[in-house]
């Protein structure tokens, strides 16, 4: 089997693998209730949220969490600002458009970011701001704390797509004053795909209560609120069947993350990213993000050397490692992406295997490089 160094699904720790292999529990089984409740409490820790914040776990992917945020916070006709740093911000804008929300965008060139001051200048009349902490299509990380401070001053709601950041970059929902921070199970939390996760502020739930046009039933935070409260209080309940097997895996993954310490997990991602970049530098590769300070630690988006075509990830796969191709439509054929997120960042041998596979593939396409020098630099 190939080593997964794409942007999710990712490699699993032995503990999460074991939990994923258990047969699914009934949704009212005491063991499931205990796991669900524990996972919700652990989410608050990992998100940097307070006791007043409500975590939610949905069966679905990150895109479903985005739909939940859009349809629970805003009515048709309200105004949203999207801080657009790539493909996933664009997706958020499309979701909001379908809700009938009026969308304004601040769009960055691929590899560039949007500064808090630019956001501040665009907040007049805006009801909610949506930003992607790490846009997986470019590898750019925004200054989410700086943007949060501007949004808070304006009184608008603030939604952070943390799909490519939660567990791997500093996340501080309470300090930011963010109303929703959302992610998916298959990224830096290192759990199999299939769960959409978000934490809502009291203001987010108030916004839901004020809506004129309610969200689709299965996405409605108010339908799910008593269910999640029951799980945290250790009581059985039912609205729609949860992904019980995945909830066990989630709890196992969050257990590991909380035991390690979320700050230490973030430092581990940073160390791995800096090591990978040193190695990629030896291979002669450069980053898509314009400046090192705005390059995320969960992935490296790398320009393909002159003359190397976009089928390059296929060459790497032949060496047993899956990496991702380009995704941003403006530059798709000119770059590729290596995910270094989740458990794999604690495994130097797997990171070395990745560097070696990329280096050997580069040599095959005529780009002379020092493969073992790169591995040594890692
Ligand atoms: N937002 C970001 C930043 C992402 O990276 C992704 C997935 N790559 C999504 C949203 C959508 O998540 P999913 O594919 O799980 O629906």
Coordinates of N, CA and C and ligand atoms in Angstrom, one line a residue, residues 7 61-63 66 88 91 132 134-136 161 163-164 184 186-187, ligand 1:
X7 N -3.4 15.4 1.0 CA -4.0 16.3 2.0 C -5.2 15.6 2.7
X61 N -18.3 15.2 5.3 CA -16.9 15.7 5.1 C -16.8 17.1 5.5
X62 N -15.7 17.7 5.3 CA -15.5 19.1 5.6 C -16.5 20.0 4.9
X63 N -16.8 19.7 3.7 CA -17.8 20.5 2.9 C -19.1 20.6 3.6
X66 N -19.0 23.1 6.2 CA -19.1 24.4 5.6 C -20.6 24.8 5.3
X88 N -10.8 26.6 -1.6 CA -11.7 26.3 -0.6 C -12.5 27.5 -0.1
X91 N -15.1 27.8 -2.7 CA -16.2 26.8 -2.4 C -17.1 27.4 -1.4
X132 N -10.5 31.1 5.3 CA -9.9 29.7 5.3 C -8.5 29.9 6.0
X134 N -6.0 27.7 6.5 CA -4.9 27.3 5.6 C -5.7 26.8 4.3
X135 N -5.4 27.5 3.2 CA -6.0 27.1 2.0 C -5.2 26.0 1.3
X136 N -5.8 24.8 1.3 CA -5.0 23.6 0.9 C -4.6 23.7 -0.6
X161 N -12.7 28.3 8.4 CA -12.5 26.9 7.8 C -11.1 26.5 8.3
X163 N -10.1 23.3 8.1 CA -10.0 21.9 7.7 C -8.6 21.5 7.5
X164 N -7.7 22.4 7.1 CA -6.3 22.1 6.9 C -5.5 22.6 8.0
X184 N -12.6 18.6 9.3 CA -13.0 17.3 8.9 C -12.0 16.3 9.6
X186 N -10.3 13.7 8.5 CA -9.3 13.1 7.8 C -8.0 13.9 7.6
X187 N -7.9 15.0 8.3 CA -6.7 15.9 8.1 C -5.8 15.8 9.3
Ligands
LIG1 N1 -11.7 23.3 3.3 C1 -10.4 23.0 3.2 C2 -9.4 24.1 3.6 C3 -10.0 21.8 2.7 O1 -8.7 21.5 2.6 C4 -10.9 20.9 2.3 C5 -10.6 19.5 1.8 N2 -9.3 19.4 1.2 C6 -12.3 21.2 2.4 C7 -12.6 22.4 3.0 C8 -13.4 20.3 2.1 O2 -13.3 19.2 2.9 P1 -13.9 17.7 2.4 O3 -13.1 17.3 1.2 O4 -13.7 16.9 3.6 O5 -15.3 17.9 2.0

